[in-house]
PDB file of C-alpha atoms in Angstrom:
ATOM      1  CA  MET J   1     157.347  93.103 172.407  1.00 75.00           C
ATOM      2  CA  LEU J   2     156.856  92.099 176.035  1.00 90.00           C
ATOM      3  CA  PRO J   3     157.653  88.448 176.740  1.00 96.00           C
ATOM      4  CA  LYS J   4     154.533  86.608 177.932  1.00 98.00           C
ATOM      5  CA  ILE J   5     155.409  84.553 180.997  1.00 98.00           C
ATOM      6  CA  LEU J   6     153.198  82.081 182.832  1.00 98.00           C
ATOM      7  CA  VAL J   7     153.893  81.614 186.563  1.00 98.00           C
ATOM      8  CA  PHE J   8     152.578  78.919 188.887  1.00 98.00           C
ATOM      9  CA  ALA J   9     153.449  77.242 192.179  1.00 98.00           C
ATOM     10  CA  GLY J  10     153.822  73.522 192.706  1.00 96.00           C
ATOM     11  CA  SER J  11     151.652  73.360 195.821  1.00 96.00           C
ATOM     12  CA  ASN J  12     147.965  73.994 196.466  1.00 95.00           C
ATOM     13  CA  ARG J  13     148.426  74.210 200.238  1.00 94.00           C
ATOM     14  CA  THR J  14     147.037  77.357 201.865  1.00 93.00           C
ATOM     15  CA  GLY J  15     149.973  79.632 202.641  1.00 92.00           C
ATOM     16  CA  ALA J  16     152.421  77.418 200.725  1.00 95.00           C
ATOM     17  CA  PHE J  17     155.943  78.820 200.565  1.00 96.00           C
ATOM     18  CA  SER J  18     156.050  78.032 196.843  1.00 97.00           C
ATOM     19  CA  GLY J  19     152.982  80.204 196.318  1.00 97.00           C
ATOM     20  CA  GLN J  20     154.709  83.060 198.119  1.00 97.00           C
ATOM     21  CA  VAL J  21     157.826  82.568 195.982  1.00 98.00           C
ATOM     22  CA  ALA J  22     155.647  82.619 192.856  1.00 98.00           C
ATOM     23  CA  ASN J  23     154.148  85.921 194.007  1.00 98.00           C
ATOM     24  CA  VAL J  24     157.623  87.444 194.417  1.00 98.00           C
ATOM     25  CA  ALA J  25     158.520  86.171 190.942  1.00 98.00           C
ATOM     26  CA  VAL J  26     155.432  87.820 189.451  1.00 98.00           C
ATOM     27  CA  ARG J  27     156.293  91.188 190.985  1.00 98.00           C
ATOM     28  CA  THR J  28     159.921  90.903 189.884  1.00 98.00           C
ATOM     29  CA  LEU J  29     159.048  89.909 186.319  1.00 98.00           C
ATOM     30  CA  VAL J  30     156.554  92.770 185.991  1.00 98.00           C
ATOM     31  CA  GLU J  31     159.132  95.259 187.310  1.00 97.00           C
ATOM     32  CA  LEU J  32     161.591  93.963 184.692  1.00 97.00           C
ATOM     33  CA  GLY J  33     159.097  94.469 181.872  1.00 96.00           C
ATOM     34  CA  ALA J  34     157.351  91.139 181.289  1.00 98.00           C
ATOM     35  CA  ASP J  35     153.677  90.463 180.614  1.00 98.00           C
ATOM     36  CA  VAL J  36     152.861  87.969 183.394  1.00 98.00           C
ATOM     37  CA  THR J  37     149.973  85.578 183.989  1.00 98.00           C
ATOM     38  CA  ARG J  38     149.769  83.933 187.422  1.00 98.00           C
ATOM     39  CA  ILE J  39     147.688  80.778 187.727  1.00 98.00           C
ATOM     40  CA  ALA J  40     146.992  78.331 190.559  1.00 98.00           C
ATOM     41  CA  LEU J  41     146.970  74.618 189.764  1.00 98.00           C
ATOM     42  CA  ILE J  42     144.112  74.152 192.248  1.00 98.00           C
ATOM     43  CA  ASP J  43     141.915  75.721 189.543  1.00 98.00           C
ATOM     44  CA  TYR J  44     142.871  72.892 187.131  1.00 98.00           C
ATOM     45  CA  PRO J  45     142.328  69.644 189.062  1.00 98.00           C
ATOM     46  CA  LEU J  46     143.522  66.557 187.199  1.00 98.00           C
ATOM     47  CA  PRO J  47     143.241  62.815 187.758  1.00 98.00           C
ATOM     48  CA  LEU J  48     146.481  60.867 188.083  1.00 97.00           C
ATOM     49  CA  MET J  49     148.096  60.363 184.677  1.00 96.00           C
ATOM     50  CA  ASP J  50     146.753  57.082 183.358  1.00 96.00           C
ATOM     51  CA  GLU J  51     147.015  55.940 179.754  1.00 96.00           C
ATOM     52  CA  ASP J  52     143.959  53.698 180.151  1.00 97.00           C
ATOM     53  CA  LEU J  53     141.958  56.719 181.291  1.00 96.00           C
ATOM     54  CA  GLU J  54     143.344  58.723 178.376  1.00 97.00           C
ATOM     55  CA  GLU J  55     142.379  55.943 175.964  1.00 96.00           C
ATOM     56  CA  GLU J  56     138.868  55.768 177.404  1.00 97.00           C
ATOM     57  CA  LYS J  57     138.079  59.466 177.890  1.00 96.00           C
ATOM     58  CA  GLY J  58     140.802  61.427 176.098  1.00 96.00           C
ATOM     59  CA  ILE J  59     142.903  64.227 177.536  1.00 97.00           C
ATOM     60  CA  PRO J  60     141.113  65.828 180.526  1.00 98.00           C
ATOM     61  CA  GLU J  61     139.665  69.265 179.775  1.00 98.00           C
ATOM     62  CA  ASN J  62     141.751  70.885 182.517  1.00 98.00           C
ATOM     63  CA  ALA J  63     144.909  69.473 180.942  1.00 98.00           C
ATOM     64  CA  MET J  64     143.773  70.965 177.622  1.00 98.00           C
ATOM     65  CA  LYS J  65     143.187  74.335 179.317  1.00 98.00           C
ATOM     66  CA  LEU J  66     146.694  74.200 180.769  1.00 98.00           C
ATOM     67  CA  GLY J  67     148.135  73.123 177.430  1.00 98.00           C
ATOM     68  CA  ARG J  68     146.525  76.100 175.721  1.00 98.00           C
ATOM     69  CA  LEU J  69     147.878  78.404 178.428  1.00 98.00           C
ATOM     70  CA  PHE J  70     151.387  76.958 178.090  1.00 98.00           C
ATOM     71  CA  ALA J  71     151.237  77.338 174.313  1.00 98.00           C
ATOM     72  CA  ALA J  72     149.970  80.934 174.542  1.00 98.00           C
ATOM     73  CA  HIS J  73     152.976  82.039 176.608  1.00 98.00           C
ATOM     74  CA  ASP J  74     156.606  82.412 175.606  1.00 98.00           C
ATOM     75  CA  ALA J  75     158.002  81.199 178.929  1.00 98.00           C
ATOM     76  CA  ILE J  76     157.073  79.550 182.208  1.00 98.00           C
ATOM     77  CA  LEU J  77     158.335  80.054 185.754  1.00 98.00           C
ATOM     78  CA  ILE J  78     157.623  77.251 188.212  1.00 98.00           C
ATOM     79  CA  ALA J  79     158.033  77.737 191.962  1.00 98.00           C
ATOM     80  CA  SER J  80     158.192  74.253 193.436  1.00 97.00           C
ATOM     81  CA  PRO J  81     158.345  72.769 196.899  1.00 95.00           C
ATOM     82  CA  GLU J  82     160.400  69.636 197.518  1.00 93.00           C
ATOM     83  CA  TYR J  83     158.794  66.352 198.515  1.00 92.00           C
ATOM     84  CA  ASN J  84     161.207  63.682 199.773  1.00 91.00           C
ATOM     85  CA  SER J  85     164.089  65.266 197.846  1.00 91.00           C
ATOM     86  CA  SER J  86     162.148  65.246 194.585  1.00 94.00           C
ATOM     87  CA  ILE J  87     159.291  66.687 192.533  1.00 95.00           C
ATOM     88  CA  PRO J  88     155.860  67.103 194.143  1.00 95.00           C
ATOM     89  CA  PRO J  89     153.236  64.845 192.544  1.00 96.00           C
ATOM     90  CA  LEU J  90     151.089  67.867 191.622  1.00 97.00           C
ATOM     91  CA  VAL J  91     153.865  69.289 189.426  1.00 97.00           C
ATOM     92  CA  LYS J  92     154.834  65.958 187.868  1.00 98.00           C
ATOM     93  CA  ASN J  93     151.223  65.043 187.109  1.00 98.00           C
ATOM     94  CA  THR J  94     150.623  68.432 185.501  1.00 98.00           C
ATOM     95  CA  ILE J  95     153.729  68.148 183.321  1.00 98.00           C
ATOM     96  CA  ASP J  96     152.857  64.580 182.335  1.00 98.00           C
ATOM     97  CA  TRP J  97     149.263  65.302 181.314  1.00 98.00           C
ATOM     98  CA  VAL J  98     150.232  68.388 179.301  1.00 98.00           C
ATOM     99  CA  SER J  99     152.962  66.358 177.573  1.00 98.00           C
ATOM    100  CA  ARG J 100     150.269  64.040 176.161  1.00 98.00           C
ATOM    101  CA  ILE J 101     148.713  66.852 174.133  1.00 98.00           C
ATOM    102  CA  SER J 102     149.492  66.949 170.414  1.00 97.00           C
ATOM    103  CA  LYS J 103     146.359  68.592 169.015  1.00 96.00           C
ATOM    104  CA  ASP J 104     143.453  70.805 169.970  1.00 97.00           C
ATOM    105  CA  GLY J 105     140.517  69.580 167.923  1.00 94.00           C
ATOM    106  CA  ASP J 106     141.815  69.465 164.350  1.00 95.00           C
ATOM    107  CA  LYS J 107     144.720  71.854 165.000  1.00 96.00           C
ATOM    108  CA  PRO J 108     148.190  70.813 166.160  1.00 97.00           C
ATOM    109  CA  LEU J 109     149.060  71.955 169.683  1.00 97.00           C
ATOM    110  CA  LYS J 110     152.542  71.605 171.148  1.00 97.00           C
ATOM    111  CA  PRO J 111     152.434  73.207 174.613  1.00 98.00           C
ATOM    112  CA  TYR J 112     156.158  72.813 175.307  1.00 98.00           C
ATOM    113  CA  ALA J 113     157.497  73.805 171.874  1.00 96.00           C
ATOM    114  CA  GLU J 114     160.090  76.618 172.069  1.00 93.00           C
ATOM    115  CA  LYS J 115     159.242  77.164 175.743  1.00 97.00           C
ATOM    116  CA  VAL J 116     161.845  78.763 178.020  1.00 98.00           C
ATOM    117  CA  VAL J 117     161.535  77.782 181.692  1.00 98.00           C
ATOM    118  CA  ALA J 118     162.856  79.173 184.970  1.00 98.00           C
ATOM    119  CA  LEU J 119     162.783  77.234 188.219  1.00 98.00           C
ATOM    120  CA  CYS J 120     162.472  78.320 191.839  1.00 97.00           C
ATOM    121  CA  SER J 121     162.241  76.233 194.980  1.00 97.00           C
ATOM    122  CA  SER J 122     161.607  76.668 198.680  1.00 95.00           C
ATOM    123  CA  SER J 123     161.568  74.707 201.907  1.00 91.00           C
ATOM    124  CA  ASN J 124     161.695  75.285 205.629  1.00 89.00           C
ATOM    125  CA  GLY J 125     165.145  73.642 205.757  1.00 81.00           C
ATOM    126  CA  ASN J 126     168.614  74.761 204.767  1.00 82.00           C
ATOM    127  CA  PHE J 127     168.600  72.921 201.417  1.00 82.00           C
ATOM    128  CA  ALA J 128     165.923  75.324 200.129  1.00 85.00           C
ATOM    129  CA  GLY J 129     164.176  72.639 198.076  1.00 87.00           C
ATOM    130  CA  ILE J 130     167.069  72.637 195.620  1.00 91.00           C
ATOM    131  CA  ARG J 131     167.217  68.827 195.363  1.00 93.00           C
ATOM    132  CA  CYS J 132     163.850  68.697 193.604  1.00 95.00           C
ATOM    133  CA  LEU J 133     165.092  71.069 190.902  1.00 96.00           C
ATOM    134  CA  TYR J 134     167.616  68.542 189.564  1.00 95.00           C
ATOM    135  CA  HIS J 135     164.773  66.106 188.930  1.00 96.00           C
ATOM    136  CA  LEU J 136     162.458  68.821 187.626  1.00 97.00           C
ATOM    137  CA  ARG J 137     165.127  69.964 185.146  1.00 97.00           C
ATOM    138  CA  ALA J 138     165.471  66.416 183.824  1.00 97.00           C
ATOM    139  CA  VAL J 139     161.718  66.022 183.317  1.00 98.00           C
ATOM    140  CA  LEU J 140     161.338  69.412 181.629  1.00 98.00           C
ATOM    141  CA  MET J 141     164.313  68.752 179.337  1.00 97.00           C
ATOM    142  CA  ASN J 142     162.668  65.494 178.303  1.00 97.00           C
ATOM    143  CA  VAL J 143     159.467  67.267 177.220  1.00 98.00           C
ATOM    144  CA  GLY J 144     161.509  69.666 175.089  1.00 97.00           C
ATOM    145  CA  THR J 145     161.767  72.905 177.051  1.00 98.00           C
ATOM    146  CA  GLN J 146     164.847  75.086 177.451  1.00 97.00           C
ATOM    147  CA  ILE J 147     165.595  75.547 181.151  1.00 98.00           C
ATOM    148  CA  ILE J 148     167.745  78.518 182.095  1.00 98.00           C
ATOM    149  CA  THR J 149     170.699  78.048 184.449  1.00 97.00           C
ATOM    150  CA  GLU J 150     169.779  80.765 186.933  1.00 98.00           C
ATOM    151  CA  GLN J 151     167.348  79.780 189.656  1.00 97.00           C
ATOM    152  CA  CYS J 152     166.108  81.054 193.009  1.00 97.00           C
ATOM    153  CA  SER J 153     165.987  78.696 195.976  1.00 96.00           C
ATOM    154  CA  VAL J 154     164.606  79.941 199.288  1.00 96.00           C
ATOM    155  CA  PRO J 155     165.914  78.309 202.505  1.00 94.00           C
ATOM    156  CA  ARG J 156     164.149  78.574 205.875  1.00 94.00           C
ATOM    157  CA  ALA J 157     161.094  79.796 204.011  1.00 94.00           C
ATOM    158  CA  GLN J 158     159.041  80.092 207.195  1.00 94.00           C
ATOM    159  CA  ASP J 159     161.180  83.152 208.031  1.00 95.00           C
ATOM    160  CA  ALA J 160     161.991  84.360 204.503  1.00 94.00           C
ATOM    161  CA  PHE J 161     159.115  86.750 203.802  1.00 96.00           C
ATOM    162  CA  ALA J 162     158.440  90.282 205.010  1.00 97.00           C
ATOM    163  CA  GLU J 163     154.914  91.481 205.780  1.00 96.00           C
ATOM    164  CA  ASP J 164     154.548  92.888 202.245  1.00 97.00           C
ATOM    165  CA  GLY J 165     155.408  89.468 200.753  1.00 96.00           C
ATOM    166  CA  SER J 166     158.908  90.425 199.606  1.00 97.00           C
ATOM    167  CA  PHE J 167     162.048  88.549 200.624  1.00 97.00           C
ATOM    168  CA  LYS J 168     163.688  89.742 203.832  1.00 97.00           C
ATOM    169  CA  ASP J 169     167.104  88.593 202.662  1.00 94.00           C
ATOM    170  CA  GLU J 170     168.836  90.714 200.007  1.00 96.00           C
ATOM    171  CA  ARG J 171     170.785  87.740 198.681  1.00 96.00           C
ATOM    172  CA  THR J 172     167.581  85.822 197.972  1.00 96.00           C
ATOM    173  CA  ALA J 173     166.019  88.898 196.361  1.00 97.00           C
ATOM    174  CA  LYS J 174     169.052  89.255 194.088  1.00 98.00           C
ATOM    175  CA  ALA J 175     168.854  85.575 193.131  1.00 97.00           C
ATOM    176  CA  MET J 176     165.226  86.096 192.097  1.00 98.00           C
ATOM    177  CA  GLN J 177     166.189  89.236 190.162  1.00 98.00           C
ATOM    178  CA  ARG J 178     168.929  87.344 188.292  1.00 98.00           C
ATOM    179  CA  ALA J 179     166.646  84.393 187.502  1.00 98.00           C
ATOM    180  CA  CYS J 180     163.839  86.627 186.244  1.00 98.00           C
ATOM    181  CA  GLN J 181     166.162  88.811 184.161  1.00 98.00           C
ATOM    182  CA  SER J 182     167.758  85.742 182.614  1.00 98.00           C
ATOM    183  CA  LEU J 183     164.340  84.280 181.828  1.00 98.00           C
ATOM    184  CA  ILE J 184     163.312  87.506 180.096  1.00 98.00           C
ATOM    185  CA  ASP J 185     166.608  87.730 178.169  1.00 97.00           C
ATOM    186  CA  HIS J 186     166.481  84.110 177.018  1.00 97.00           C
ATOM    187  CA  THR J 187     162.821  84.452 176.084  1.00 98.00           C
ATOM    188  CA  ARG J 188     163.445  87.581 174.004  1.00 96.00           C
ATOM    189  CA  PHE J 189     166.258  85.784 172.203  1.00 95.00           C
ATOM    190  CA  ALA J 190     164.029  82.764 171.529  1.00 94.00           C
ATOM    191  CA  ILE J 191     161.268  85.033 170.180  1.00 93.00           C
ATOM    192  CA  SER J 192     163.756  86.787 167.868  1.00 92.00           C
ATOM    193  CA  ARG J 193     164.731  83.450 166.296  1.00 88.00           C
ATOM    194  CA  ARG J 194     161.184  82.356 165.434  1.00 83.00           C
TER     195      ARG J 194
END
């Protein structure tokens, strides 16, 4: 059985480095034998997480769509930029809204249950966006996911990509390969224990 993996970037900016990293992850995961779905969060606009809004109008439909997508996949790979040494608001807001979901109509829905997650980051500096991943790990642990140790962080992202979208640097490509293989291995193990 092919592990079903959902991939998305943490930025909606045109030409975002995180989107390019997500594209490399998709290609790598497919080459390693995963069934991959790539989404863009721009297609699921959400208001800022607000419990008063939730009380008044319920969970936004786009959050429900994302929750169903999360639940339908065995694993998630997030490619995130770093904003002020932390998590971009787009990623945090998405995680927070999806964490509010407990049912879909009359049926229970737990989008994060038994979910294995891999993290990637990028920036145009030498730190490669890695500082945001510490915070992102903490948030994702709190919602109940299993985050793998291996990750791929891309420094000097403005110069990191070849014309075909692949990484120019072999070390970065190997880091992505390790992260994707680990995600697949951990996901297969999690599936076998269900």
